[in-house]
């Protein structure tokens, strides 16, 4: 029976769910299947207690200096990643490459980047921080949309619950889909989200303009995805010139009008693919795309997979 030590790093300001979420997945798998061999260990720099970002005190198993070599090294995020201890970064730089799997949750990817472990690799983090992440670490190929990214033996995930999705994927890789599905059921979560499902609706919710004319335009876009949503038409609704509208929209929301419209339309199509039995041609028209091919291109750009594949994975209704 293989021994798979899962070592979770602890530090002051750690996000507790980034640790406990994945740990519950691995420990749950061991309870369901004795062959799993997951051995959970936690460690801080000096072995002393740490205070989480929510104020909880957590006592680790010991110091990093005496921690066992891990099969899976779990690097969580939290407020403590803003000004990390140089000694922690040094330990990661030295010992991270020795782990069979190096896994980060949320802003834990910033610690990996600071240690130089993500140079030349694809990675993600919480979507709100991805732009700053890319600016600070230009050697990292930051992907803001996926909920997790695998690049070789390194896996990075987005905010909090994405760590659970990633851990379930790793259990499925180790033990098979049935065990991962049982763990998901036990935790009352879905075993449905692959890494390339986007950090999507949260982005749209956060990209809300402050100025009333622009908010009205955004509401119109959301409620009428099949309408003419060109910049000239949206500018007319906002009572602005097209040039002024495009600049103001970008400044208020952080994305261009065209990109925002595409995200809304793809989100609408995504929900129809999940919850209805409508054909792709019908969904294309309902979302403002003239042809299924236009929808397919937008879907691949945004979610990394075509509509048919998305429906196969996530749909509740078979395609007609």
Tab-separated table of C-alpha atoms in Angstrom:
chain	number	residue	atom	x	y	z
A	1	UNK	CA	0.000	0.000	0.000
A	2	UNK	CA	1.547	3.357	-1.017
A	3	UNK	CA	2.191	5.969	1.631
A	4	UNK	CA	1.105	9.433	0.511
A	5	UNK	CA	2.078	12.091	3.026
A	6	UNK	CA	0.092	15.305	2.588
A	7	UNK	CA	1.988	18.138	4.270
A	8	UNK	CA	0.073	21.391	4.786
A	9	UNK	CA	2.084	24.554	5.451
A	10	UNK	CA	0.807	26.772	8.256
A	11	UNK	CA	1.675	30.409	8.897
A	12	UNK	CA	0.129	33.403	10.624
A	13	UNK	CA	-2.713	34.795	8.528
A	14	UNK	CA	-3.410	31.517	6.738
A	15	UNK	CA	-6.933	31.022	5.382
A	16	UNK	CA	-8.195	28.068	7.409
A	17	UNK	CA	-10.522	26.761	4.689
A	18	UNK	CA	-7.614	26.560	2.256
A	19	UNK	CA	-6.148	23.957	4.604
A	20	UNK	CA	-9.182	22.167	5.992
A	21	UNK	CA	-11.057	21.876	2.679
A	22	UNK	CA	-8.426	19.812	0.831
A	23	UNK	CA	-7.418	17.977	4.024
A	24	UNK	CA	-11.019	16.800	4.527
A	25	UNK	CA	-10.987	15.429	0.981
A	26	UNK	CA	-7.782	13.439	1.487
A	27	UNK	CA	-8.731	12.185	4.954
A	28	UNK	CA	-12.211	11.294	3.712
A	29	UNK	CA	-10.685	9.212	0.939
A	30	UNK	CA	-8.574	7.331	3.490
A	31	UNK	CA	-11.658	6.557	5.560
A	32	UNK	CA	-13.486	5.222	2.516
A	33	UNK	CA	-10.562	3.275	1.073
A	34	UNK	CA	-7.760	2.005	3.340
A	35	UNK	CA	-5.548	1.655	0.266
A	36	UNK	CA	-5.451	5.439	-0.114
A	37	UNK	CA	-2.520	5.784	2.260
A	38	UNK	CA	-2.981	9.525	2.812
A	39	UNK	CA	-1.119	10.638	5.931
A	40	UNK	CA	-1.987	14.208	6.905
A	41	UNK	CA	0.693	16.345	8.536
A	42	UNK	CA	0.874	20.074	9.268
A	43	UNK	CA	3.933	22.202	9.956
A	44	UNK	CA	4.859	25.817	10.649
A	45	UNK	CA	8.301	27.373	10.458
A	46	UNK	CA	9.113	26.930	14.135
A	47	UNK	CA	6.487	24.348	15.017
A	48	UNK	CA	4.551	26.863	17.096
A	49	UNK	CA	0.824	27.672	16.890
A	50	UNK	CA	-0.381	29.972	14.120
A	51	UNK	CA	-3.308	32.379	14.052
A	52	UNK	CA	-5.512	32.091	10.983
A	53	UNK	CA	-6.980	35.042	9.085
A	54	UNK	CA	-10.272	34.467	10.925
A	55	UNK	CA	-8.621	34.475	14.352
A	56	UNK	CA	-8.508	30.743	15.036
A	57	UNK	CA	-5.401	29.274	16.636
A	58	UNK	CA	-4.052	26.129	14.986
A	59	UNK	CA	-1.352	23.928	16.498
A	60	UNK	CA	0.787	22.163	13.862
A	61	UNK	CA	2.332	18.724	14.189
A	62	UNK	CA	5.802	20.244	14.292
A	63	UNK	CA	8.358	22.497	12.575
A	64	UNK	CA	9.137	22.426	8.872
A	65	UNK	CA	12.729	21.455	9.644
A	66	UNK	CA	11.651	18.008	10.850
A	67	UNK	CA	8.615	17.540	8.601
A	68	UNK	CA	8.560	14.351	6.510
A	69	UNK	CA	9.217	14.598	2.803
A	70	UNK	CA	5.726	14.997	1.347
A	71	UNK	CA	4.059	13.244	-1.508
A	72	UNK	CA	1.713	16.251	-1.770
A	73	UNK	CA	2.849	19.615	-0.423
A	74	UNK	CA	-0.174	21.849	0.216
A	75	UNK	CA	0.486	25.601	0.212
A	76	UNK	CA	-2.615	27.541	1.336
A	77	UNK	CA	-3.386	31.224	0.899
A	78	UNK	CA	-4.601	33.946	3.209
A	79	UNK	CA	-3.659	37.392	4.442
A	80	UNK	CA	-0.290	36.015	5.512
A	81	UNK	CA	0.799	35.750	1.880
A	82	UNK	CA	0.917	39.537	1.519
A	83	UNK	CA	4.201	39.830	3.432
A	84	UNK	CA	5.549	36.286	3.657
A	85	UNK	CA	8.371	35.338	5.981
A	86	UNK	CA	11.596	35.098	3.921
A	87	UNK	CA	12.462	31.916	5.800
A	88	UNK	CA	9.216	30.315	4.589
A	89	UNK	CA	10.003	31.308	1.005
A	90	UNK	CA	13.501	29.894	1.406
A	91	UNK	CA	12.123	26.593	2.689
A	92	UNK	CA	9.722	26.390	-0.252
A	93	UNK	CA	12.501	27.168	-2.721
A	94	UNK	CA	14.642	24.377	-1.280
A	95	UNK	CA	12.062	21.702	-0.546
A	96	UNK	CA	9.178	22.420	-2.940
A	97	UNK	CA	10.817	20.745	-5.950
A	98	UNK	CA	11.241	17.557	-3.918
A	99	UNK	CA	7.502	17.013	-3.483
A	100	UNK	CA	5.889	14.619	-5.913
A	101	UNK	CA	2.969	17.052	-6.141
A	102	UNK	CA	3.107	20.729	-5.272
A	103	UNK	CA	-0.366	22.158	-4.699
A	104	UNK	CA	-1.483	25.696	-3.855
A	105	UNK	CA	-4.878	27.097	-2.933
A	106	UNK	CA	-5.929	30.688	-3.619
A	107	UNK	CA	-3.067	33.119	-2.875
A	108	UNK	CA	-0.765	30.260	-1.944
A	109	UNK	CA	0.336	30.500	-5.580
A	110	UNK	CA	1.935	33.848	-4.714
A	111	UNK	CA	4.235	32.046	-2.281
A	112	UNK	CA	5.208	29.565	-4.987
A	113	UNK	CA	5.872	32.420	-7.393
A	114	UNK	CA	7.936	34.304	-4.814
A	115	UNK	CA	10.040	31.162	-4.393
A	116	UNK	CA	10.574	31.020	-8.168
A	117	UNK	CA	8.767	27.700	-8.487
A	118	UNK	CA	6.260	28.938	-11.079
A	119	UNK	CA	8.698	30.560	-13.504
A	120	UNK	CA	7.753	29.550	-17.041
A	121	UNK	CA	4.685	27.683	-15.827
A	122	UNK	CA	0.942	28.156	-16.128
A	123	UNK	CA	-0.790	29.068	-12.872
A	124	UNK	CA	-3.911	30.627	-11.416
A	125	UNK	CA	-5.069	32.258	-8.206
A	126	UNK	CA	-8.122	34.090	-6.913
A	127	UNK	CA	-9.486	36.005	-9.910
A	128	UNK	CA	-9.409	39.349	-8.080
A	129	UNK	CA	-5.622	39.079	-7.715
A	130	UNK	CA	-4.642	37.593	-11.069
A	131	UNK	CA	-3.856	40.915	-12.742
A	132	UNK	CA	-1.568	41.992	-9.900
A	133	UNK	CA	-0.116	38.461	-9.829
A	134	UNK	CA	0.824	38.688	-13.504
A	135	UNK	CA	2.300	42.172	-13.074
A	136	UNK	CA	4.462	41.182	-10.107
A	137	UNK	CA	5.630	37.851	-11.542
A	138	UNK	CA	5.955	38.280	-15.318
A	139	UNK	CA	7.767	34.941	-15.638
A	140	UNK	CA	4.549	33.164	-14.606
A	141	UNK	CA	1.882	32.489	-17.246
A	142	UNK	CA	-1.111	33.555	-15.158
A	143	UNK	CA	-4.505	32.226	-16.278
A	144	UNK	CA	-7.305	34.127	-14.485
A	145	UNK	CA	-10.274	32.043	-15.638
A	146	UNK	CA	-9.799	28.367	-14.619
A	147	UNK	CA	-10.646	27.179	-11.111
A	148	UNK	CA	-7.406	25.217	-11.132
A	149	UNK	CA	-4.436	24.702	-13.430
A	150	UNK	CA	-2.143	21.676	-13.703
A	151	UNK	CA	1.353	22.202	-15.105
A	152	UNK	CA	3.541	19.174	-14.598
A	153	UNK	CA	3.730	18.222	-10.932
A	154	UNK	CA	2.496	21.676	-9.845
A	155	UNK	CA	-1.205	22.450	-9.435
A	156	UNK	CA	-2.559	25.881	-8.485
A	157	UNK	CA	-6.187	26.625	-7.664
A	158	UNK	CA	-8.426	29.637	-7.276
A	159	UNK	CA	-10.253	30.834	-4.186
A	160	UNK	CA	-11.118	28.567	-1.236
A	161	UNK	CA	-13.638	26.041	-2.619
A	162	UNK	CA	-11.540	25.518	-5.754
A	163	UNK	CA	-9.031	23.835	-3.446
A	164	UNK	CA	-11.672	21.198	-2.715
A	165	UNK	CA	-12.261	20.715	-6.445
A	166	UNK	CA	-8.540	20.280	-7.014
A	167	UNK	CA	-8.183	17.843	-4.108
A	168	UNK	CA	-11.073	15.773	-5.478
A	169	UNK	CA	-9.345	15.686	-8.865
A	170	UNK	CA	-6.144	14.458	-7.208
A	171	UNK	CA	-8.029	11.742	-5.309
A	172	UNK	CA	-9.661	10.677	-8.566
A	173	UNK	CA	-6.205	10.527	-10.139
A	174	UNK	CA	-4.888	8.387	-7.262
A	175	UNK	CA	-7.846	6.137	-6.483
A	176	UNK	CA	-10.369	6.412	-9.291
A	177	UNK	CA	-13.602	8.256	-9.912
A	178	UNK	CA	-15.809	6.157	-7.630
A	179	UNK	CA	-13.852	6.991	-4.468
A	180	UNK	CA	-13.690	10.680	-5.433
A	181	UNK	CA	-17.442	10.649	-6.035
A	182	UNK	CA	-18.075	9.082	-2.629
A	183	UNK	CA	-15.921	11.735	-0.956
A	184	UNK	CA	-17.795	14.477	-2.813
A	185	UNK	CA	-21.127	13.050	-1.704
A	186	UNK	CA	-19.900	12.814	1.876
A	187	UNK	CA	-18.885	16.487	1.800
A	188	UNK	CA	-22.121	17.428	-0.025
A	189	UNK	CA	-20.282	18.939	-2.976
A	190	UNK	CA	-20.446	18.126	-6.683
A	191	UNK	CA	-17.811	16.130	-8.510
A	192	UNK	CA	-18.520	18.127	-11.644
A	193	UNK	CA	-16.016	20.922	-12.005
A	194	UNK	CA	-12.858	20.265	-14.014
A	195	UNK	CA	-10.047	22.774	-13.817
A	196	UNK	CA	-11.036	24.625	-16.952
A	197	UNK	CA	-14.492	25.530	-15.664
A	198	UNK	CA	-14.202	29.249	-15.129
A	199	UNK	CA	-14.168	31.481	-12.070
A	200	UNK	CA	-16.978	33.036	-13.985
A	201	UNK	CA	-20.153	34.343	-12.387
A	202	UNK	CA	-18.196	35.951	-9.564
A	203	UNK	CA	-16.207	37.948	-12.097
A	204	UNK	CA	-19.340	39.262	-13.768
A	205	UNK	CA	-20.879	40.177	-10.428
A	206	UNK	CA	-17.793	42.154	-9.468
A	207	UNK	CA	-17.526	43.984	-12.802
A	208	UNK	CA	-20.404	46.318	-11.993
A	209	UNK	CA	-20.065	49.963	-12.916
A	210	UNK	CA	-20.607	52.704	-10.339
A	211	UNK	CA	-22.155	55.306	-12.658
A	212	UNK	CA	-25.878	54.966	-13.273
A	213	UNK	CA	-25.902	55.112	-17.116
A	214	UNK	CA	-23.308	52.351	-17.304
A	215	UNK	CA	-25.108	50.204	-14.725
A	216	UNK	CA	-28.295	50.558	-16.774
A	217	UNK	CA	-26.411	49.417	-19.863
A	218	UNK	CA	-25.027	46.419	-17.985
A	219	UNK	CA	-28.517	45.479	-16.844
A	220	UNK	CA	-29.763	45.713	-20.433
A	221	UNK	CA	-26.911	43.473	-21.619
A	222	UNK	CA	-27.699	40.889	-18.951
A	223	UNK	CA	-31.439	40.888	-19.637
A	224	UNK	CA	-31.226	41.017	-23.453
A	225	UNK	CA	-28.211	38.967	-24.611
A	226	UNK	CA	-29.774	38.340	-28.037
A	227	UNK	CA	-30.158	42.062	-28.860
A	228	UNK	CA	-27.758	44.298	-30.793
A	229	UNK	CA	-25.041	44.901	-28.195
A	230	UNK	CA	-22.535	46.677	-30.395
A	231	UNK	CA	-20.573	49.583	-28.926
A	232	UNK	CA	-22.496	52.209	-30.957
A	233	UNK	CA	-25.843	50.813	-29.767
A	234	UNK	CA	-24.736	50.549	-26.132
A	235	UNK	CA	-23.258	54.054	-26.298
A	236	UNK	CA	-26.589	55.362	-27.582
A	237	UNK	CA	-28.337	53.808	-24.586
A	238	UNK	CA	-25.808	55.398	-22.238
A	239	UNK	CA	-26.229	58.752	-24.034
A	240	UNK	CA	-22.490	58.941	-24.695
A	241	UNK	CA	-20.333	58.968	-27.778
A	242	UNK	CA	-19.013	55.498	-28.702
A	243	UNK	CA	-15.444	56.531	-27.886
A	244	UNK	CA	-16.359	58.068	-24.517
A	245	UNK	CA	-18.578	55.096	-23.676
A	246	UNK	CA	-15.860	52.528	-24.429
A	247	UNK	CA	-13.318	54.402	-22.303
A	248	UNK	CA	-15.735	54.932	-19.410
A	249	UNK	CA	-16.884	51.307	-19.469
A	250	UNK	CA	-13.310	50.014	-19.406
A	251	UNK	CA	-12.396	52.381	-16.570
A	252	UNK	CA	-15.423	51.418	-14.458
A	253	UNK	CA	-15.448	47.644	-14.991
A	254	UNK	CA	-11.894	46.729	-15.951
A	255	UNK	CA	-12.951	45.086	-19.220
A	256	UNK	CA	-13.911	46.350	-22.661
A	257	UNK	CA	-17.612	46.449	-23.634
A	258	UNK	CA	-17.033	43.722	-26.208
A	259	UNK	CA	-15.366	41.395	-23.717
A	260	UNK	CA	-18.101	42.023	-21.135
A	261	UNK	CA	-20.833	41.269	-23.681
A	262	UNK	CA	-19.076	38.051	-24.645
A	263	UNK	CA	-18.809	36.964	-21.009
A	264	UNK	CA	-22.504	37.656	-20.387
A	265	UNK	CA	-23.536	35.789	-23.527
A	266	UNK	CA	-21.332	32.812	-22.707
A	267	UNK	CA	-22.673	32.790	-19.142
A	268	UNK	CA	-26.224	32.740	-20.521
A	269	UNK	CA	-25.311	29.936	-22.927
A	270	UNK	CA	-23.570	28.029	-20.138
A	271	UNK	CA	-26.735	28.027	-18.026
A	272	UNK	CA	-28.900	26.931	-20.948
A	273	UNK	CA	-26.496	24.086	-21.692
A	274	UNK	CA	-26.613	22.988	-18.053
A	275	UNK	CA	-30.331	23.359	-17.394
A	276	UNK	CA	-32.211	22.967	-20.694
A	277	UNK	CA	-32.485	20.477	-23.535
A	278	UNK	CA	-32.395	23.190	-26.230
A	279	UNK	CA	-30.171	22.516	-29.214
A	280	UNK	CA	-26.937	24.420	-29.762
A	281	UNK	CA	-28.419	26.309	-32.742
A	282	UNK	CA	-31.338	27.498	-30.613
A	283	UNK	CA	-29.017	28.457	-27.761
A	284	UNK	CA	-26.770	30.349	-30.191
A	285	UNK	CA	-29.683	32.504	-31.331
A	286	UNK	CA	-30.922	33.035	-27.766
A	287	UNK	CA	-27.497	34.336	-26.763
A	288	UNK	CA	-26.950	36.715	-29.657
A	289	UNK	CA	-24.721	34.529	-31.807
A	290	UNK	CA	-25.770	34.116	-35.396
A	291	UNK	CA	-24.364	30.630	-35.792
A	292	UNK	CA	-23.324	27.691	-33.605
A	293	UNK	CA	-19.761	28.223	-34.834
A	294	UNK	CA	-19.723	31.781	-33.451
A	295	UNK	CA	-20.920	30.458	-30.091
A	296	UNK	CA	-18.324	27.687	-30.196
A	297	UNK	CA	-15.475	30.173	-30.755
A	298	UNK	CA	-16.642	32.396	-27.889
A	299	UNK	CA	-17.097	29.386	-25.617
A	300	UNK	CA	-13.606	28.071	-26.314
A	301	UNK	CA	-12.111	31.535	-25.773
A	302	UNK	CA	-13.821	31.946	-22.416
A	303	UNK	CA	-14.133	28.442	-20.972
A	304	UNK	CA	-11.508	26.512	-22.888
A	305	UNK	CA	-13.907	23.906	-24.278
A	306	UNK	CA	-16.684	23.752	-26.915
A	307	UNK	CA	-20.381	23.827	-25.965
A	308	UNK	CA	-20.934	20.141	-26.736
A	309	UNK	CA	-18.155	19.077	-24.367
A	310	UNK	CA	-19.417	21.454	-21.674
A	311	UNK	CA	-22.933	20.020	-21.901
A	312	UNK	CA	-21.585	16.469	-21.744
A	313	UNK	CA	-19.775	17.270	-18.489
A	314	UNK	CA	-22.259	19.533	-16.758
A	315	UNK	CA	-25.640	19.240	-18.426
A	316	UNK	CA	-28.669	17.887	-16.594
A	317	UNK	CA	-30.461	17.184	-19.884
A	318	UNK	CA	-29.215	15.106	-22.817
A	319	UNK	CA	-28.738	16.922	-26.099
A	320	UNK	CA	-31.752	16.585	-28.383
